[in-house]
Amino acid sequence: MHKAAFGLKRFGAASQIIAKNHFQHSARAATISIASSEESTFKNGLIKAFLLTSALVLAGATTTGANCESSDAAPKKEEQQPTAWGSRDQLQTGIKLFTGNANRPLAQDIANHLGMNLGKINVSHFADGEVNVMVNENVRGKDVYIVQPTSPPVNETLMELLLMISTMRRASARKITAIIPYYGYARQDRKMQARVPISAADVARLLEAMGVDRVVAVDLHCGQIQGFFGPRVPVDNLDGGTVGVSYFGDMDLINPVIVSPDAGGVYRAKQFREALTKKHEVDCGLAMIIKQRAKANEIERMDLVGSVQGCDAIIVDDMVDTAGTLCKAAEVLKEFGARRVFAFASHGVLSGPAASRIANSVLTELVVLDTIPLSEACVATGKITQLSVGPLLAQAIYNIHNKKSISALFK
């Protein structure tokens, strides 16, 4: 009834046009043209047109006549445009956030910034060390984000990540994004000698084989790692230096100089310097240390390119492992007249004797992100400050889910 009533209103004007044509045809055929006859013919034609239009509407027919909609017709309902996560309920129906055992505090921080809860999942180990994954909620048709840095123990956390991705794929998740704040095996990104693997590329192959759709990382050791993934798996390499820039920008620094610990990190140091100058109007210098390695994790000698005399030096690197290179670089800077020596690294691996080396070094402060949890020994040094990368990763997830720009986060 509602459809028929709407159709009658819509085609009311069309009925009048049809009736008028019928009237004109009748008038030409009539032998007597008097006013009463014309009026009678018009009424009959109008009734016929009215009945014809009603039959067409009830039969589901449509018409394309222009300007035939009456002014009191019901307005056409606009399609509801997709919006940003306007409510918590809307967010939780379309997205799921899970984590393994590598860095649960970071995952919880991301969830808090997104205003949602972590997904229900059990990642445990059997007596023989095998990883067991069980997802305890429905993920069919959902966009799943898995937060799992492949930090020490690297092989264990990597296997957890691979099996979580495989589990989500077999559970019919619509899209799987791996949030890997720290990408393990990143330093093995090329063949330095014969008969060695390119492990960073092999890890990328494993992730693709499990069915990952997208990867988000923070400060990859080398940007070329993004190319180890195929074109169907886009990789977003977030700049963790923006978090460090905000921290050092609020400090009272005297003639700061940004120092790259090697030639490969000059671009990273330059970006850090430009961001510090642009956002906090801090005039910074730039210097570089050239190091000669005797073997892995062992430095033979270091030379300084640039001046740090009477300046606050900030060593900027992507990671700190055993801290041997970092502590020796700090000593070199002190020998060349640096006033204070700070260090910033996105990933504080801090394995082996790192804690004791930093505690006994000339470093004033080491600032790292929470991509990798700090050990109790590192916290006890009193020289290590950890900043949260959770807000940056949460914003990245938000932008990806809402099809917004990632590069806009760093402008």
Short mmCIF file of C-alpha atoms in Angstrom, two decimals:
data_model
loop_
_atom_site.label_atom_id
_atom_site.label_comp_id
_atom_site.label_asym_id
_atom_site.label_seq_id
_atom_site.Cartn_x
_atom_site.Cartn_y
_atom_site.Cartn_z
CA MET A 1 0.00 0.00 0.00
CA HIS A 2 2.81 2.38 0.86
CA LYS A 3 4.54 1.64 -2.46
CA ALA A 4 1.33 2.17 -4.40
CA ALA A 5 0.61 5.48 -2.63
CA PHE A 6 4.13 6.70 -3.30
CA GLY A 7 3.76 5.67 -6.96
CA LEU A 8 0.46 7.56 -7.30
CA LYS A 9 2.07 10.73 -6.03
CA ARG A 10 5.13 10.27 -8.23
CA PHE A 11 3.16 9.76 -11.42
CA GLY A 12 0.37 12.25 -10.69
CA ALA A 13 1.72 14.79 -13.13
CA ALA A 14 2.30 12.09 -15.73
CA SER A 15 -1.37 11.10 -15.43
CA GLN A 16 -2.44 14.61 -16.30
CA ILE A 17 -0.22 14.60 -19.41
CA ILE A 18 -1.63 11.26 -20.57
CA ALA A 19 -5.19 12.48 -19.96
CA LYS A 20 -4.60 15.68 -21.90
CA ASN A 21 -3.28 13.76 -24.92
CA HIS A 22 -6.29 11.49 -24.79
CA PHE A 23 -8.55 14.52 -24.64
CA GLN A 24 -6.96 16.12 -27.70
CA HIS A 25 -7.33 12.88 -29.69
CA SER A 26 -10.99 12.65 -28.70
CA ALA A 27 -11.63 16.25 -29.63
CA ARG A 28 -10.30 15.78 -33.16
CA ALA A 29 -12.56 12.76 -33.68
CA ALA A 30 -15.70 14.46 -32.32
CA THR A 31 -18.26 15.96 -34.72
CA ILE A 32 -19.67 18.43 -32.23
CA SER A 33 -17.28 20.73 -30.28
CA ILE A 34 -19.14 22.06 -27.32
CA ALA A 35 -17.83 22.91 -23.88
CA SER A 36 -19.83 20.25 -22.08
CA SER A 37 -18.56 17.51 -24.37
CA GLU A 38 -14.92 18.62 -23.89
CA GLU A 39 -15.30 18.56 -20.14
CA SER A 40 -16.84 15.10 -20.19
CA THR A 41 -14.10 13.73 -22.48
CA PHE A 42 -11.34 15.20 -20.20
CA LYS A 43 -12.80 13.60 -17.09
CA ASN A 44 -13.11 10.21 -18.77
CA GLY A 45 -9.53 10.43 -20.02
CA LEU A 46 -8.25 11.41 -16.59
CA ILE A 47 -10.00 8.46 -14.96
CA LYS A 48 -8.51 6.05 -17.53
CA ALA A 49 -5.02 7.48 -17.04
CA PHE A 50 -5.39 7.27 -13.27
CA LEU A 51 -6.35 3.59 -13.45
CA LEU A 52 -3.55 2.83 -15.92
CA THR A 53 -0.91 4.47 -13.72
CA SER A 54 -2.10 2.59 -10.63
CA ALA A 55 -1.85 -0.71 -12.48
CA LEU A 56 1.70 0.04 -13.62
CA VAL A 57 2.84 0.94 -10.09
CA LEU A 58 1.29 -2.13 -8.53
CA ALA A 59 2.96 -4.31 -11.19
CA GLY A 60 6.38 -2.89 -10.28
CA ALA A 61 6.88 -0.95 -13.51
CA THR A 62 9.14 2.10 -13.57
CA THR A 63 9.23 5.22 -15.68
CA THR A 64 11.98 7.63 -16.64
CA GLY A 65 9.89 10.69 -17.42
CA ALA A 66 11.62 13.96 -16.55
CA ASN A 67 10.20 16.31 -13.92
CA CYS A 68 7.38 13.95 -13.03
CA GLU A 69 8.01 13.78 -9.26
CA SER A 70 5.60 15.78 -7.18
CA SER A 71 6.82 18.29 -4.62
CA ASP A 72 5.44 16.32 -1.66
CA ALA A 73 7.17 13.05 -2.60
CA ALA A 74 9.20 11.36 0.12
CA PRO A 75 12.91 12.38 -0.06
CA LYS A 76 15.32 9.76 -1.37
CA LYS A 77 17.33 8.22 1.48
CA GLU A 78 21.04 8.99 1.15
CA GLU A 79 23.54 6.17 1.37
CA GLN A 80 25.31 6.12 4.72
CA GLN A 81 28.92 7.07 4.19
CA PRO A 82 31.61 5.09 6.02
CA THR A 83 32.91 7.04 8.96
CA ALA A 84 35.89 6.81 11.28
CA TRP A 85 35.46 4.67 14.34
CA GLY A 86 32.64 6.77 15.70
CA SER A 87 31.84 4.44 18.57
CA ARG A 88 33.54 1.70 20.47
CA ASP A 89 30.88 -0.82 19.44
CA GLN A 90 31.40 0.00 15.76
CA LEU A 91 35.17 -0.40 16.14
CA GLN A 92 34.99 -3.77 17.86
CA THR A 93 32.62 -5.24 15.25
CA GLY A 94 35.05 -4.65 12.38
CA ILE A 95 38.52 -5.07 13.87
CA LYS A 96 40.32 -7.47 16.19
CA LEU A 97 43.64 -6.88 17.95
CA PHE A 98 45.70 -9.85 19.16
CA THR A 99 49.16 -10.34 20.63
CA GLY A 100 51.53 -13.14 21.50
CA ASN A 101 54.00 -13.36 24.36
CA ALA A 102 56.71 -11.07 22.97
CA ASN A 103 55.47 -7.69 24.25
CA ARG A 104 52.02 -7.77 25.80
CA PRO A 105 52.37 -4.41 27.62
CA LEU A 106 52.91 -2.65 24.28
CA ALA A 107 49.89 -4.39 22.75
CA GLN A 108 47.76 -3.37 25.73
CA ASP A 109 48.95 0.23 25.35
CA ILE A 110 47.92 0.18 21.68
CA ALA A 111 44.52 -1.26 22.58
CA ASN A 112 44.00 1.44 25.21
CA HIS A 113 44.72 4.18 22.69
CA LEU A 114 42.28 2.59 20.24
CA GLY A 115 39.61 2.23 22.92
CA MET A 116 39.23 -1.52 22.50
CA ASN A 117 40.11 -4.78 24.21
CA LEU A 118 42.75 -7.29 23.19
CA GLY A 119 41.40 -10.39 21.49
CA LYS A 120 41.09 -13.64 23.38
CA ILE A 121 43.93 -15.94 22.40
CA ASN A 122 46.13 -18.51 24.14
CA VAL A 123 49.74 -18.81 22.98
CA SER A 124 51.42 -21.50 25.05
CA HIS A 125 54.15 -24.10 24.72
CA PHE A 126 54.13 -27.85 25.05
CA ALA A 127 56.65 -29.66 27.23
CA ASP A 128 58.96 -30.21 24.25
CA GLY A 129 58.93 -26.50 23.35
CA GLU A 130 56.40 -26.58 20.51
CA VAL A 131 54.15 -23.53 20.19
CA ASN A 132 50.42 -24.00 20.66
CA VAL A 133 47.99 -21.30 19.46
CA MET A 134 44.26 -21.24 20.18
CA VAL A 135 41.96 -18.32 19.29
CA ASN A 136 38.98 -18.15 21.64
CA GLU A 137 36.68 -15.87 19.65
CA ASN A 138 35.24 -15.57 16.17
CA VAL A 139 37.40 -13.75 13.59
CA ARG A 140 35.53 -14.71 10.42
CA GLY A 141 35.32 -11.70 8.13
CA LYS A 142 37.22 -9.46 10.55
CA ASP A 143 40.27 -7.26 10.02
CA VAL A 144 42.85 -8.81 12.34
CA TYR A 145 45.92 -6.96 13.65
CA ILE A 146 48.60 -9.03 15.39
CA VAL A 147 51.13 -7.19 17.57
CA GLN A 148 54.26 -9.31 17.88
CA PRO A 149 57.87 -8.06 17.76
CA THR A 150 60.30 -10.83 16.89
CA SER A 151 62.52 -9.92 19.81
CA PRO A 152 64.67 -12.29 21.92
CA PRO A 153 64.16 -15.18 22.04
CA VAL A 154 63.88 -14.44 18.30
CA ASN A 155 63.10 -17.94 16.99
CA GLU A 156 60.39 -18.50 19.58
CA THR A 157 58.62 -15.18 19.01
CA LEU A 158 58.91 -15.56 15.24
CA MET A 159 57.29 -18.99 15.35
CA GLU A 160 54.49 -17.60 17.51
CA LEU A 161 53.87 -14.89 14.92
CA LEU A 162 53.86 -17.33 12.00
CA LEU A 163 51.41 -19.69 13.69
CA MET A 164 49.12 -16.85 14.77
CA ILE A 165 48.95 -15.61 11.17
CA SER A 166 48.28 -19.15 9.93
CA THR A 167 45.57 -19.64 12.55
CA MET A 168 43.79 -16.42 11.58
CA ARG A 169 43.97 -17.30 7.88
CA ARG A 170 42.49 -20.75 8.48
CA ALA A 171 39.78 -19.12 10.63
CA SER A 172 38.67 -17.03 7.61
CA ALA A 173 39.84 -13.61 8.77
CA ARG A 174 39.18 -11.03 6.06
CA LYS A 175 42.53 -9.26 6.34
CA ILE A 176 45.61 -9.94 8.49
CA THR A 177 48.09 -7.20 9.37
CA ALA A 178 51.24 -8.05 11.28
CA ILE A 179 52.43 -5.26 13.57
CA ILE A 180 56.13 -6.05 14.01
CA PRO A 181 57.71 -3.24 16.07
CA TYR A 182 61.07 -5.03 15.98
CA TYR A 183 61.90 -7.10 12.90
CA GLY A 184 64.24 -9.91 13.87
CA TYR A 185 66.98 -11.04 11.45
CA ALA A 186 66.94 -7.54 9.94
CA ARG A 187 70.73 -7.23 10.10
CA GLN A 188 71.15 -10.19 7.77
CA ASP A 189 69.85 -8.22 4.80
CA ARG A 190 72.56 -9.03 2.22
CA LYS A 191 75.36 -11.47 1.49
CA MET A 192 78.54 -10.15 3.05
CA GLN A 193 80.47 -13.26 2.03
CA ALA A 194 79.99 -16.51 0.21
CA ARG A 195 77.61 -19.28 1.35
CA VAL A 196 75.51 -17.25 3.80
CA PRO A 197 71.73 -16.71 3.76
CA ILE A 198 69.84 -13.46 3.38
CA SER A 199 67.79 -14.17 6.48
CA ALA A 200 65.74 -10.96 6.41
CA ALA A 201 64.36 -11.99 3.01
CA ASP A 202 63.69 -15.53 4.21
CA VAL A 203 61.63 -14.23 7.14
CA ALA A 204 59.61 -12.14 4.68
CA ARG A 205 58.95 -15.26 2.60
CA LEU A 206 57.76 -17.14 5.67
CA LEU A 207 55.34 -14.37 6.60
CA GLU A 208 53.94 -14.25 3.07
CA ALA A 209 53.57 -18.04 2.96
CA MET A 210 51.46 -17.97 6.13
CA GLY A 211 49.04 -15.51 4.48
CA VAL A 212 49.83 -12.07 5.92
CA ASP A 213 48.22 -9.19 4.00
CA ARG A 214 50.20 -6.26 5.36
CA VAL A 215 53.21 -5.59 7.59
CA VAL A 216 53.84 -2.58 9.83
CA ALA A 217 57.35 -2.20 11.28
CA VAL A 218 59.26 0.46 13.19
CA ASP A 219 62.67 1.61 11.95
CA LEU A 220 63.78 -1.34 9.92
CA HIS A 221 67.53 -1.83 10.04
CA CYS A 222 67.61 -1.31 6.28
CA GLY A 223 64.84 0.12 4.13
CA GLN A 224 65.42 -2.47 1.40
CA ILE A 225 63.73 -5.07 3.62
CA GLN A 226 60.43 -3.63 2.39
CA GLY A 227 61.34 -4.96 -1.05
CA PHE A 228 61.78 -8.49 0.26
CA PHE A 229 57.99 -8.73 0.39
CA GLY A 230 56.00 -9.14 -2.81
CA PRO A 231 53.81 -6.34 -4.23
CA ARG A 232 50.71 -7.94 -2.72
CA VAL A 233 52.05 -7.40 0.81
CA PRO A 234 52.66 -3.68 1.41
CA VAL A 235 55.09 -2.78 4.20
CA ASP A 236 54.85 0.41 6.28
CA ASN A 237 58.15 1.37 7.92
CA LEU A 238 57.27 3.83 10.68
CA ASP A 239 59.81 6.40 11.82
CA GLY A 240 60.31 5.87 15.55
CA GLY A 241 62.63 8.85 15.61
CA THR A 242 59.61 11.16 15.86
CA VAL A 243 59.07 9.93 19.42
CA GLY A 244 62.70 10.61 20.32
CA VAL A 245 62.59 14.07 18.71
CA SER A 246 59.77 15.10 21.03
CA TYR A 247 61.73 13.88 24.05
CA PHE A 248 65.00 15.65 23.23
CA GLY A 249 63.17 18.74 22.00
CA ASP A 250 61.95 19.38 25.55
CA MET A 251 65.45 19.09 27.03
CA ASP A 252 67.76 22.01 27.75
CA LEU A 253 70.52 21.14 25.28
CA ILE A 254 73.62 23.26 24.66
CA ASN A 255 74.91 23.35 21.07
CA PRO A 256 73.48 19.93 20.26
CA VAL A 257 75.15 17.79 17.61
CA ILE A 258 73.48 14.73 16.10
CA VAL A 259 76.02 11.95 15.60
CA SER A 260 75.70 8.95 13.31
CA PRO A 261 77.60 5.91 14.65
CA ASP A 262 78.46 4.75 11.11
CA ALA A 263 78.22 5.81 7.48
CA GLY A 264 75.04 3.81 6.92
CA GLY A 265 73.17 5.77 9.58
CA VAL A 266 73.90 9.27 8.25
CA TYR A 267 70.51 9.56 6.58
CA ARG A 268 68.75 8.58 9.82
CA ALA A 269 70.79 11.11 11.81
CA LYS A 270 70.06 13.78 9.23
CA GLN A 271 66.31 13.14 9.46
CA PHE A 272 66.50 13.33 13.26
CA ARG A 273 68.37 16.62 13.04
CA GLU A 274 65.90 18.13 10.55
CA ALA A 275 62.90 17.10 12.66
CA LEU A 276 64.47 18.58 15.80
CA THR A 277 65.14 21.84 13.97
CA LYS A 278 61.71 22.03 12.34
CA LYS A 279 59.50 21.05 15.27
CA HIS A 280 61.44 22.54 18.18
CA GLU A 281 63.54 25.20 16.45
CA VAL A 282 66.74 23.69 17.83
CA ASP A 283 69.85 24.51 15.79
CA CYS A 284 71.81 21.25 15.56
CA GLY A 285 75.09 20.19 14.03
CA LEU A 286 75.84 16.90 12.34
CA ALA A 287 78.77 14.53 12.79
CA MET A 288 79.66 10.95 11.86
CA ILE A 289 81.81 8.20 13.33
CA ILE A 290 83.70 5.92 10.98
CA LYS A 291 84.33 2.54 12.55
CA GLN A 292 86.50 -0.36 11.49
CA ARG A 293 85.24 -3.77 12.62
CA ALA A 294 87.60 -6.65 13.39
CA LYS A 295 84.58 -9.01 13.44
CA ALA A 296 80.90 -8.98 14.39
CA ASN A 297 80.23 -6.99 17.61
CA GLU A 298 83.91 -6.01 17.86
CA ILE A 299 85.28 -2.58 16.81
CA GLU A 300 88.94 -2.14 15.90
CA ARG A 301 89.10 1.70 15.71
CA MET A 302 86.86 4.76 15.37
CA ASP A 303 87.37 8.15 13.70
CA LEU A 304 85.19 11.26 14.00
CA VAL A 305 84.06 13.39 11.07
CA GLY A 306 82.79 16.73 12.38
CA SER A 307 83.18 18.69 15.61
CA VAL A 308 81.61 18.11 19.03
CA GLN A 309 83.82 20.42 21.09
CA GLY A 310 81.78 21.86 23.98
CA CYS A 311 78.55 20.38 22.59
CA ASP A 312 75.85 18.01 23.78
CA ALA A 313 76.18 15.03 21.46
CA ILE A 314 73.24 12.76 20.64
CA ILE A 315 74.11 9.43 19.02
CA VAL A 316 71.20 8.26 16.87
CA ASP A 317 70.93 4.62 15.76
CA ASP A 318 68.21 2.10 14.99
CA MET A 319 69.20 -0.45 17.65
CA VAL A 320 71.57 -1.20 20.53
CA ASP A 321 72.56 -4.84 20.97
CA THR A 322 75.53 -5.56 23.24
CA ALA A 323 76.23 -1.80 23.55
CA GLY A 324 79.93 -2.26 22.85
CA THR A 325 79.89 0.03 19.81
CA LEU A 326 77.73 2.60 21.57
CA CYS A 327 79.90 2.84 24.68
CA LYS A 328 83.10 3.10 22.64
CA ALA A 329 81.52 5.81 20.46
CA ALA A 330 80.62 7.75 23.60
CA GLU A 331 84.24 7.55 24.76
CA VAL A 332 85.48 8.85 21.40
CA LEU A 333 83.06 11.78 21.56
CA LYS A 334 84.24 12.61 25.08
CA GLU A 335 87.85 12.52 23.90
CA PHE A 336 86.97 15.04 21.19
CA GLY A 337 85.54 17.44 23.77
CA ALA A 338 81.82 16.63 23.95
CA ARG A 339 80.11 18.21 26.95
CA ARG A 340 77.53 15.43 27.46
CA VAL A 341 76.79 12.32 25.44
CA PHE A 342 73.23 11.07 24.95
CA ALA A 343 72.06 8.22 22.77
CA PHE A 344 68.77 7.39 21.10
CA ALA A 345 67.90 4.02 19.57
CA SER A 346 64.52 2.74 18.45
CA HIS A 347 65.21 -0.83 19.57
CA GLY A 348 66.92 -1.63 22.83
CA VAL A 349 67.91 -5.25 22.29
CA LEU A 350 70.47 -4.88 25.09
CA SER A 351 71.65 -8.46 25.16
CA GLY A 352 74.60 -10.02 26.99
CA PRO A 353 76.77 -7.50 28.87
CA ALA A 354 74.86 -4.47 27.60
CA ALA A 355 73.47 -3.45 30.99
CA SER A 356 76.83 -3.47 32.76
CA ARG A 357 78.57 -1.70 29.89
CA ILE A 358 76.03 1.12 29.88
CA ALA A 359 76.14 1.44 33.65
CA ASN A 360 79.94 1.90 33.56
CA SER A 361 80.06 4.07 30.44
CA VAL A 362 80.40 7.84 30.02
CA LEU A 363 76.89 8.01 28.61
CA THR A 364 74.63 10.51 30.32
CA GLU A 365 71.45 8.78 29.17
CA LEU A 366 70.29 6.14 26.69
CA VAL A 367 66.77 6.61 25.32
CA VAL A 368 65.01 3.67 23.64
CA LEU A 369 61.47 2.83 22.54
CA ASP A 370 59.39 0.06 24.09
CA THR A 371 59.45 -2.11 20.95
CA ILE A 372 61.34 -4.62 23.11
CA PRO A 373 60.70 -5.02 26.87
CA LEU A 374 63.56 -3.94 29.14
CA SER A 375 65.16 -6.47 31.43
CA GLU A 376 65.42 -5.81 35.17
CA ALA A 377 69.19 -5.40 34.86
CA CYS A 378 68.75 -2.63 32.28
CA VAL A 379 66.19 -0.83 34.41
CA ALA A 380 68.54 -1.02 37.40
CA THR A 381 71.28 0.93 35.60
CA GLY A 382 69.34 4.17 36.00
CA LYS A 383 70.71 5.41 32.68
CA ILE A 384 68.12 3.92 30.36
CA THR A 385 64.87 5.72 29.58
CA GLN A 386 62.11 3.95 27.67
CA LEU A 387 59.55 5.87 25.60
CA SER A 388 56.24 4.47 24.41
CA VAL A 389 55.69 3.84 20.71
CA GLY A 390 52.12 2.72 21.42
CA PRO A 391 50.43 5.99 20.35
CA LEU A 392 52.29 5.96 17.02
CA LEU A 393 51.33 2.34 16.27
CA ALA A 394 47.74 2.93 17.37
CA GLN A 395 47.45 5.89 15.01
CA ALA A 396 48.96 3.81 12.21
CA ILE A 397 46.37 1.06 12.76
CA TYR A 398 43.61 3.66 12.81
CA ASN A 399 44.77 5.20 9.52
CA ILE A 400 45.20 1.82 7.81
CA HIS A 401 41.77 0.63 8.87
CA ASN A 402 40.15 3.87 7.69
CA LYS A 403 42.18 4.02 4.47
CA LYS A 404 44.02 7.18 5.46
CA SER A 405 47.58 8.24 4.77
CA ILE A 406 50.44 6.80 6.81
CA SER A 407 53.02 9.33 5.64
CA ALA A 408 50.82 12.08 7.10
CA LEU A 409 51.88 10.89 10.56
CA PHE A 410 55.40 12.22 9.99
CA LYS A 411 54.70 15.62 8.43
#
